Coordinates of C-alpha atoms in Angstrom, one line a residue:
X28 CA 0.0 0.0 0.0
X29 CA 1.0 3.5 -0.7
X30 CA -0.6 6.2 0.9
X31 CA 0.9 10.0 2.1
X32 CA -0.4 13.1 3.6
X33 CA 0.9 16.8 4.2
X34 CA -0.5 19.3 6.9
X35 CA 0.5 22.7 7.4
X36 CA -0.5 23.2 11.0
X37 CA -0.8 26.4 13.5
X38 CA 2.4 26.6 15.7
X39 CA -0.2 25.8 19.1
X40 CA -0.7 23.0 21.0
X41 CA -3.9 22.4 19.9
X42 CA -2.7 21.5 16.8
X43 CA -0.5 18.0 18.4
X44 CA -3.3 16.0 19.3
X45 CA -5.2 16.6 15.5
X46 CA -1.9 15.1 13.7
X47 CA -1.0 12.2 15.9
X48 CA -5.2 11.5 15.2
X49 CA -4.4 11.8 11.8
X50 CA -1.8 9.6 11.9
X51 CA -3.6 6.8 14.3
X52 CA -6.6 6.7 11.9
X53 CA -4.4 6.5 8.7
X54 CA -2.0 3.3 10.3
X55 CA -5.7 1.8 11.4
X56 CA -6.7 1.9 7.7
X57 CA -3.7 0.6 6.6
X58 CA -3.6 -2.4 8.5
X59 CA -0.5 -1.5 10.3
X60 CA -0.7 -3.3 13.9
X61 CA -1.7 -1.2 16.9
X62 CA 1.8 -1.0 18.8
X63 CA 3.8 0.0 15.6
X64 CA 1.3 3.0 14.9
X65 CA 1.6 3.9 18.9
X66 CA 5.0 4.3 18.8
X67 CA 4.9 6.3 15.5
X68 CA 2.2 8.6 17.0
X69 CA 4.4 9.2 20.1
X70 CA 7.4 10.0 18.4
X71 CA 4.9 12.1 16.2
X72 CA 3.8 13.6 19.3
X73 CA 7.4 14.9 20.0
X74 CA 8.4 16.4 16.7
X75 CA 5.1 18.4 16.7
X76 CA 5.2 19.7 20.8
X77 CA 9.4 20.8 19.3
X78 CA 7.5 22.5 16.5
X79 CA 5.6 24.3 18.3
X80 CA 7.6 25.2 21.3
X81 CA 11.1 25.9 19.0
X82 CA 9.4 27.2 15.9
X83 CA 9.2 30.9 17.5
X84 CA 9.1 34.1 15.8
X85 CA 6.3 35.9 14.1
X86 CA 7.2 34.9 10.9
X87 CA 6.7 31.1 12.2
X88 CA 3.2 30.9 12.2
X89 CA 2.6 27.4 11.2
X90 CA 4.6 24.2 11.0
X91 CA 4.2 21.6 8.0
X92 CA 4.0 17.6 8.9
X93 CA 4.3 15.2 6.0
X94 CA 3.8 11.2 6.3
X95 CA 4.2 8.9 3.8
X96 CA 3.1 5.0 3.5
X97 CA 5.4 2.8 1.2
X98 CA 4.9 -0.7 1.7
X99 CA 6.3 -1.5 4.7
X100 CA 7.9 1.4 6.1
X101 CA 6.6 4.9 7.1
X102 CA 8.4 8.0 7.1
X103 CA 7.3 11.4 8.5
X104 CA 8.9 14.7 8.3
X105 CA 8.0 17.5 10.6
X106 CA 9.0 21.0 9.7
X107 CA 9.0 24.6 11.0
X108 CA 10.2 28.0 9.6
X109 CA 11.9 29.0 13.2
X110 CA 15.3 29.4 14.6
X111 CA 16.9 25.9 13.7
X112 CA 19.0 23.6 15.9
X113 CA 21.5 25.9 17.9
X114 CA 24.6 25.9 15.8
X115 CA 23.4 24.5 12.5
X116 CA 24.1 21.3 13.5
X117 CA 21.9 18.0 12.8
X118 CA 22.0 14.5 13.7
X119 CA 24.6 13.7 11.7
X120 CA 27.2 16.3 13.6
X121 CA 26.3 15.1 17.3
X122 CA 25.4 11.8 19.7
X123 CA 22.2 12.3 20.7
X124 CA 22.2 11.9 24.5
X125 CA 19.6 11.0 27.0
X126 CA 18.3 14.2 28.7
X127 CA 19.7 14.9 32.6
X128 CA 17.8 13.0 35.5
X129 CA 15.5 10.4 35.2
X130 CA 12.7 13.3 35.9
X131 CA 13.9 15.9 33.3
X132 CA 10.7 18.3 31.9
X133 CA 13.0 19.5 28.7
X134 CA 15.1 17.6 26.4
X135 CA 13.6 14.8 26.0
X136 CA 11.6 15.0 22.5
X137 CA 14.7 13.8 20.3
X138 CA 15.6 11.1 22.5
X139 CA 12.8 9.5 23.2
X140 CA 12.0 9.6 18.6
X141 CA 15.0 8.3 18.4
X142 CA 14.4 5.7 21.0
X143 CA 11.1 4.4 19.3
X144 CA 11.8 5.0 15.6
X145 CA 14.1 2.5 13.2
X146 CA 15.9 6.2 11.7
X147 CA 16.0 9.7 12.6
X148 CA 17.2 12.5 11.0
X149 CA 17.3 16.2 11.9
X150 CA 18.6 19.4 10.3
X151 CA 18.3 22.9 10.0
X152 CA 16.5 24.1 6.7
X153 CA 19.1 25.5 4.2
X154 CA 18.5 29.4 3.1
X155 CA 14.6 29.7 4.5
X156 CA 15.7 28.6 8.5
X157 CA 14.0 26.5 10.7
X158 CA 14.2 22.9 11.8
X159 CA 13.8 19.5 9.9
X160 CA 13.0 16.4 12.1
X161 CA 12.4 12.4 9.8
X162 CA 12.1 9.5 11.0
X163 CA 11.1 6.2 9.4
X164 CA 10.0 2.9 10.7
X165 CA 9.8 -0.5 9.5
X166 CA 5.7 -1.6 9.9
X167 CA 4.0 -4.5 11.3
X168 CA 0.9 -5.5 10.6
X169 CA -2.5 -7.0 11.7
X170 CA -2.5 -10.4 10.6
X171 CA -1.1 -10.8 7.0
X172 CA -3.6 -9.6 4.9
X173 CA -2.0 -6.6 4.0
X174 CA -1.2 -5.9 -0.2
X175 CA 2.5 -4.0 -1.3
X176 CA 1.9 -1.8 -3.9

């Protein structure tokens, strides 16, 4: 099955719950098996709340999230038009550490996507600004009745 979506979504919270839905209902149509669409809707979750907390700036209104289903992997891309990872630097430039203390509020987000996705990737938009977070993930599935298109 092939299947993909694009949002551009109002930098507020609000706006966090209404894609991870999105994505739930789209994985249930799918076929893809309960736990796998959880974990993508979490990690969802997380790139959307940095979007909308680190997109700042009143040119940064909205944030774009774009999902795409091919066969069996899903990969979503979460963008926003703010300041960009401090120093230009992505995923590639840095280890990604676990955020201080077992009960740490912040730093969490890219951790914890990177903890339940199969790849991540994050970057700073070249010439426009702003912040690019992918991941991907290898699907399961209810059962075996699912088709590859």
């Amino acid at each position: 099955m092939r299947m993909w979506w694009s949002l551009q979504l109002r930098r507020e919270a609000a706006s966090v719950p209404l894609a991870r839905r999105l994505l739930l209902d789209a994985m249930r149509s799918a076929g893809v098996d309960s736990e796998t669409s959880y974990d993508l809707s979490v990690a969802l979750s997380e790139a959307c709340a940095n979007a909308v907390e680190h997109g700042a700036g009143e040119s940064s209104r909205a944030y774009r999230v774009t999902a795409y289903l091919d066969g069996d992997r899903c990969r979503i891309e979460v963008a926003d038009t703010g300041p960009g990872f401090p120093g230009g630097f992505g995923r590639e430039h840095r280890p990604l550490l676990a955020p201080e203390g077992e009960f740490a509020e912040a730093g969490r987000g890219l951790f914890l996507i990177e903890s339940l996705a199969d790849h991540v990737r994050w970057h700073n938009r070249p010439g426009s600004g702003g912040a690019i977070i992918s991941f991907d993930k290898v699907l399961t599935w209810h059962g075996d009745e699912h088709l590859v298109a």
